[in-house]
CSV table of C-alpha atoms in Angstrom, one decimal:
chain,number,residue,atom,x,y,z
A,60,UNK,CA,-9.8,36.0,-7.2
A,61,UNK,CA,-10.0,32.5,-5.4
A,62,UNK,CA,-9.7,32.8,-1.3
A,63,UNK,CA,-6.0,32.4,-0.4
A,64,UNK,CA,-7.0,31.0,2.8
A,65,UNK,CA,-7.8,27.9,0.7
A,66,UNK,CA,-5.7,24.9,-1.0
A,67,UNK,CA,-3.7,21.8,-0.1
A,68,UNK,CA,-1.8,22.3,2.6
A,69,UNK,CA,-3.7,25.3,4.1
A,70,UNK,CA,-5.8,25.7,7.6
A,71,UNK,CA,-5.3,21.4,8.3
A,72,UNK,CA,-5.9,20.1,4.5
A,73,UNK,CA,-2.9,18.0,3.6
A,74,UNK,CA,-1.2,18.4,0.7
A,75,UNK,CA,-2.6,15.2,-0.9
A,76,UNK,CA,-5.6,13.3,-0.3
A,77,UNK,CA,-8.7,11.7,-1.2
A,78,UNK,CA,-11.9,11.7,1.1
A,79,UNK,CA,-15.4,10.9,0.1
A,80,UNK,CA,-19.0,11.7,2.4
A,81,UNK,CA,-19.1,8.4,4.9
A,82,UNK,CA,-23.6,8.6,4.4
A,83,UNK,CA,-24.8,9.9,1.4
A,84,UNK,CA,-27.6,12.7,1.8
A,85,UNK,CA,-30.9,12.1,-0.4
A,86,UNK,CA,-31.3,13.8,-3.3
A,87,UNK,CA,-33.8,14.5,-6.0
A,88,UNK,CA,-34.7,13.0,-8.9
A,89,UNK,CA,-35.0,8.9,-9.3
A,90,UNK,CA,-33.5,7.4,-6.0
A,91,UNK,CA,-33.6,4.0,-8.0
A,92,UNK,CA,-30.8,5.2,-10.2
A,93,UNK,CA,-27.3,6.2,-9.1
A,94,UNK,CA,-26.3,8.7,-11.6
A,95,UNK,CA,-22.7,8.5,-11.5
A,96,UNK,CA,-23.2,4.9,-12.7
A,97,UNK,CA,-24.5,6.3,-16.1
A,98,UNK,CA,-22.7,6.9,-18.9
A,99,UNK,CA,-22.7,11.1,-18.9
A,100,UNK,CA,-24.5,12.7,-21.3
A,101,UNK,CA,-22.4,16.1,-21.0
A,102,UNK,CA,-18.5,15.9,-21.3
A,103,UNK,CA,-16.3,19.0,-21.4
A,104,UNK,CA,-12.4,18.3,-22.2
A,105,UNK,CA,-10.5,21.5,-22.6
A,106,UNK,CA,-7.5,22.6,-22.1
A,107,UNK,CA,-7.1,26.5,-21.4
A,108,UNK,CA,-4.9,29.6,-21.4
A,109,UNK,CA,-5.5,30.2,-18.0
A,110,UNK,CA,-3.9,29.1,-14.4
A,111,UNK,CA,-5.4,26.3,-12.4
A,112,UNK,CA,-7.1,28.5,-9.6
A,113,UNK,CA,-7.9,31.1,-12.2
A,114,UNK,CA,-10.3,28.5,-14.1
A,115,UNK,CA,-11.5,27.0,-10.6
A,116,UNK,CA,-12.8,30.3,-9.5
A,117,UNK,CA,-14.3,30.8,-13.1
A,118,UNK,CA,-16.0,27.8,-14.1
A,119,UNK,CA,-19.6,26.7,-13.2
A,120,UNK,CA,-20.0,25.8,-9.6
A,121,UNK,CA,-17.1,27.4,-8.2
A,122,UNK,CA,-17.6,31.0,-9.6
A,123,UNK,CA,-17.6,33.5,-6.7
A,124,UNK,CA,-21.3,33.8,-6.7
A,125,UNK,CA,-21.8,29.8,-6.0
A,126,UNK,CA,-23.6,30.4,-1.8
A,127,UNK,CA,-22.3,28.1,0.9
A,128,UNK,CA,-25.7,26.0,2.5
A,129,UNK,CA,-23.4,23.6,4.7
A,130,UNK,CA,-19.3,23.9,4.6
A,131,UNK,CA,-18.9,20.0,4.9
A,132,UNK,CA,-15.5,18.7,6.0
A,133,UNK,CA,-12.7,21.7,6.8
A,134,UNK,CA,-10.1,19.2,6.6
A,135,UNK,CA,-10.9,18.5,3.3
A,136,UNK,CA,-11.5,21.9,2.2
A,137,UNK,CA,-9.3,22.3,-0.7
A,138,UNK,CA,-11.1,25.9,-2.5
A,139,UNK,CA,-13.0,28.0,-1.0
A,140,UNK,CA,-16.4,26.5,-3.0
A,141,UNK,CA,-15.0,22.9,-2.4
A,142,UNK,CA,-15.3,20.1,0.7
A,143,UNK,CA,-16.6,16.8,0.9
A,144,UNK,CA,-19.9,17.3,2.4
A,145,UNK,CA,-20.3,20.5,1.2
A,146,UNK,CA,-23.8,21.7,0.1
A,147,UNK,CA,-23.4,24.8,-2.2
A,148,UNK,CA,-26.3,26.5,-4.4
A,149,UNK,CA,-24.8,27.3,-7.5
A,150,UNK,CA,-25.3,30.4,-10.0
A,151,UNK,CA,-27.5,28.3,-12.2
A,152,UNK,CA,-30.0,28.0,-9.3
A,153,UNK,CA,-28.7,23.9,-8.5
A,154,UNK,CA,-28.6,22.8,-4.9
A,155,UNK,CA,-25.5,20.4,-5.1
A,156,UNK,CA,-23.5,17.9,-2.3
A,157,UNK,CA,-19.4,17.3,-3.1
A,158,UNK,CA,-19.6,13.6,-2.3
A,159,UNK,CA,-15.8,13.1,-3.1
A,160,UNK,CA,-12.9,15.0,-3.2
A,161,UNK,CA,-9.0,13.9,-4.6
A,162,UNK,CA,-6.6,17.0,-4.3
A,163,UNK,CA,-2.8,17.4,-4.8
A,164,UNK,CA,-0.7,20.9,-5.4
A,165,UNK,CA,-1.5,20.6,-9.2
A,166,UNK,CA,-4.7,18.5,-9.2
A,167,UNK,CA,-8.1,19.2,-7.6
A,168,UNK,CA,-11.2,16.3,-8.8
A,169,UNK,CA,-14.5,16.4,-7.0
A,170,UNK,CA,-17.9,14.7,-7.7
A,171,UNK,CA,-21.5,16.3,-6.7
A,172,UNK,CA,-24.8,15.6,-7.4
A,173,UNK,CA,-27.8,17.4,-6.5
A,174,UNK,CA,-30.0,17.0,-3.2
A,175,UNK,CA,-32.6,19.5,-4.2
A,176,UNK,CA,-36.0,19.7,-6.4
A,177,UNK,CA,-35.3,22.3,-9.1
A,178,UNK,CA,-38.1,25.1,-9.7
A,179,UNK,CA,-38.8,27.7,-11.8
A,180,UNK,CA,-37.6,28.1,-15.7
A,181,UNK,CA,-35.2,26.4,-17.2
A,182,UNK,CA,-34.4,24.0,-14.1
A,183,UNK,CA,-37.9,22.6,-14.0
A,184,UNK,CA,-37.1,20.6,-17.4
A,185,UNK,CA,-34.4,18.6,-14.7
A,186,UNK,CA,-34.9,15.8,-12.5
A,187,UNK,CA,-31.5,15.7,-11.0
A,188,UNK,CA,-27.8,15.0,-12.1
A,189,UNK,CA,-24.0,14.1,-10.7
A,190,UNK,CA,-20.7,15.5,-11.9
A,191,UNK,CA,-17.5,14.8,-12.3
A,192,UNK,CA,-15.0,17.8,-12.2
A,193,UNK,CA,-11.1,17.4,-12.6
A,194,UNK,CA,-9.1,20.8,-13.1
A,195,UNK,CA,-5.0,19.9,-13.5
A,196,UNK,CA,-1.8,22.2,-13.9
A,197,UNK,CA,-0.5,21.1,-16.7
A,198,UNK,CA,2.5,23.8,-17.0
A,199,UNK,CA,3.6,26.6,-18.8
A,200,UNK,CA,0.0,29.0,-17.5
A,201,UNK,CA,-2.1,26.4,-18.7
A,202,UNK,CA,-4.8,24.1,-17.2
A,203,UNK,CA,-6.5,21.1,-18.5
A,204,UNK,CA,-10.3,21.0,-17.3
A,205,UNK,CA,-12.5,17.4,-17.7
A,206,UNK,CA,-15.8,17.7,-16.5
A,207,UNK,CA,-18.4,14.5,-16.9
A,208,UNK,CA,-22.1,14.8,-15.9
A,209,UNK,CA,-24.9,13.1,-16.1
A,210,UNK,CA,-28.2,15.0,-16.0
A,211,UNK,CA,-31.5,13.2,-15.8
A,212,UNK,CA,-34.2,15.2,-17.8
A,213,UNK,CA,-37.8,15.6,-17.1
A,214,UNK,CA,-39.8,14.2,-20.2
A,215,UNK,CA,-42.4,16.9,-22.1
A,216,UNK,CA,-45.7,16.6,-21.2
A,217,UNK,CA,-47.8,14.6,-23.2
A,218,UNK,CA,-48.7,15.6,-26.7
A,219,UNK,CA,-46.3,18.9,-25.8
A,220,UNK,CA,-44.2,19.8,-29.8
A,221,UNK,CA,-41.5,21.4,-27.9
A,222,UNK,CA,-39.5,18.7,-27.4
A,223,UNK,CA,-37.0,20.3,-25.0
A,224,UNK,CA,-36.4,17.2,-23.0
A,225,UNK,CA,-34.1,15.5,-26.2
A,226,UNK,CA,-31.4,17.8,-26.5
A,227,UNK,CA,-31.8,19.7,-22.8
A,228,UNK,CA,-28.5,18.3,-21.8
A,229,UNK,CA,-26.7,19.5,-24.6
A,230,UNK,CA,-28.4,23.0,-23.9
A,231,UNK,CA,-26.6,22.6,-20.4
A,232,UNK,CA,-23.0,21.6,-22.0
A,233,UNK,CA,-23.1,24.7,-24.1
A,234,UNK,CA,-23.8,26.7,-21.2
A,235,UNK,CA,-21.0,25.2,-19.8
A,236,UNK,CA,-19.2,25.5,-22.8
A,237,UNK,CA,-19.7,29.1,-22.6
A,238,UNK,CA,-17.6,29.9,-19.6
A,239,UNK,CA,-14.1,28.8,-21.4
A,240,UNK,CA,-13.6,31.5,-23.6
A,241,UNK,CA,-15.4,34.2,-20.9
A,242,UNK,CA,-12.3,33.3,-18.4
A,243,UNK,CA,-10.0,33.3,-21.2
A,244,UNK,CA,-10.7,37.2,-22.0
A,245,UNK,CA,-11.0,37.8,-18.9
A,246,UNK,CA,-7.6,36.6,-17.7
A,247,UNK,CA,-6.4,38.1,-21.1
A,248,UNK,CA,-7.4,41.3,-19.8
A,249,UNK,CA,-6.3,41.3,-16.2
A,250,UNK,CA,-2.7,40.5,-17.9
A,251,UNK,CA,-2.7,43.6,-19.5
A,252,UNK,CA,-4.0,45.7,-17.5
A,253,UNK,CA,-1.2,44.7,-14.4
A,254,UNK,CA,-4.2,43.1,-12.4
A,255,UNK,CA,-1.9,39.8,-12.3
A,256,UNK,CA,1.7,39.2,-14.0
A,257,UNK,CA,2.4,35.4,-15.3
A,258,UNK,CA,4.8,33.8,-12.8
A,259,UNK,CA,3.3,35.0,-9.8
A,260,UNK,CA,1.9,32.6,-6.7
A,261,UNK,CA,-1.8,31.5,-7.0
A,262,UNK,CA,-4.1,31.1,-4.2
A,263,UNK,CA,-3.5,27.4,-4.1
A,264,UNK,CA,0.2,28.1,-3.6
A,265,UNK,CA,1.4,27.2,-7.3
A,266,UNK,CA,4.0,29.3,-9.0
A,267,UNK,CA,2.3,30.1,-12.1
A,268,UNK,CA,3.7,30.5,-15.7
């Protein structure tokens, strides 16, 4: 379960606020392009069975096995796996910077991009990409998640039939795809088996339904 220690209003984070990095890092791919200036090639808009920290601590690059590289700006710290300035590798084997966060007690958006060359299969196929993540209490034990990317993909060698490099971004939204209905059951579960009862306080503080 998400860190408790965590969250607006917790350990100096206000209960609202919106920060972004002051000097972007480098980062991989082609510096002449600003990905979050493209129009994203993967979009996820869902809205889920599940409470709002539930799906933050089971969704892509804030799962529990995401590792800390740099813990950015405390002040800004708003989950455990999100700071401005933070540098996190994620499960997937990405090396990604939050370059701005917005947080409130129902809302958390952050954007990251990544700052490291990928290696090794399927990440090789990937120059670079930026995201943008918004996860929102809407009520009644439900969360809406949006998450916008753009991923810059490596072309196939020459005279190569596989073609990966056409559709490699949608291979990466169904992966990302994949995680809604796993945190689904899995909350499901935890329901009934006692592990959590609908009502109680989350670890960002909200009184869940």
């Amino acid at each position: 379960m998400s860190n408790a220690q965590y969250g607006p209003g917790k350990n100096g984070v206000a209960n609202t606020g919106t920060e972004k990095v002051q000097k972007e890092p480098k980062f991989n791919g082609d510096l002449s392009r600003d990905y979050f200036a493209e129009t994203p090639n993967q979009v996820l808009e869902y809205t889920i069975n599940c409470p709002m920290w539930f799906v933050l601590d089971n969704f892509n690059s804030t799962k529990p096995s995401t590792k800390i590289i740099e813990e950015g700006d405390q002040n800004t710290r708003v989950h455990e796996f999100i700071a401005v300035g933070m540098v996190r590798a994620t499960e997937l084997g990405c090396t990604e910077v939050i370059t701005e966060v917005e947080w409130s007690e129902t809302k958390i958006r952050h954007k990251c991009r990544t700052v490291a060359p990928f290696v090794g299969l399927p990440n090789f196929m990937i120059h670079g990409y930026a995201a943008d993540n918004t996860i929102e209490d809407i009520g009644n034990g439900k969360t809406r998640l949006i998450n916008r990317a753009f991923q810059h993909d490596r072309m196939c060698m020459l005279g190569s039939l596989c073609c990966c490099c056409l559709c490699f971004a949608k291979i990466g939204n169904k992966i990302l795809s994949g995680d809604i209905p796993a945190m689904e059951k899995k909350w499901a579960k935890m329901l009934k088996d006692g592990t959590v009862k609908a009502g109680e306080k989350s670890a960002l503080g909200q009184q869940q339904m």
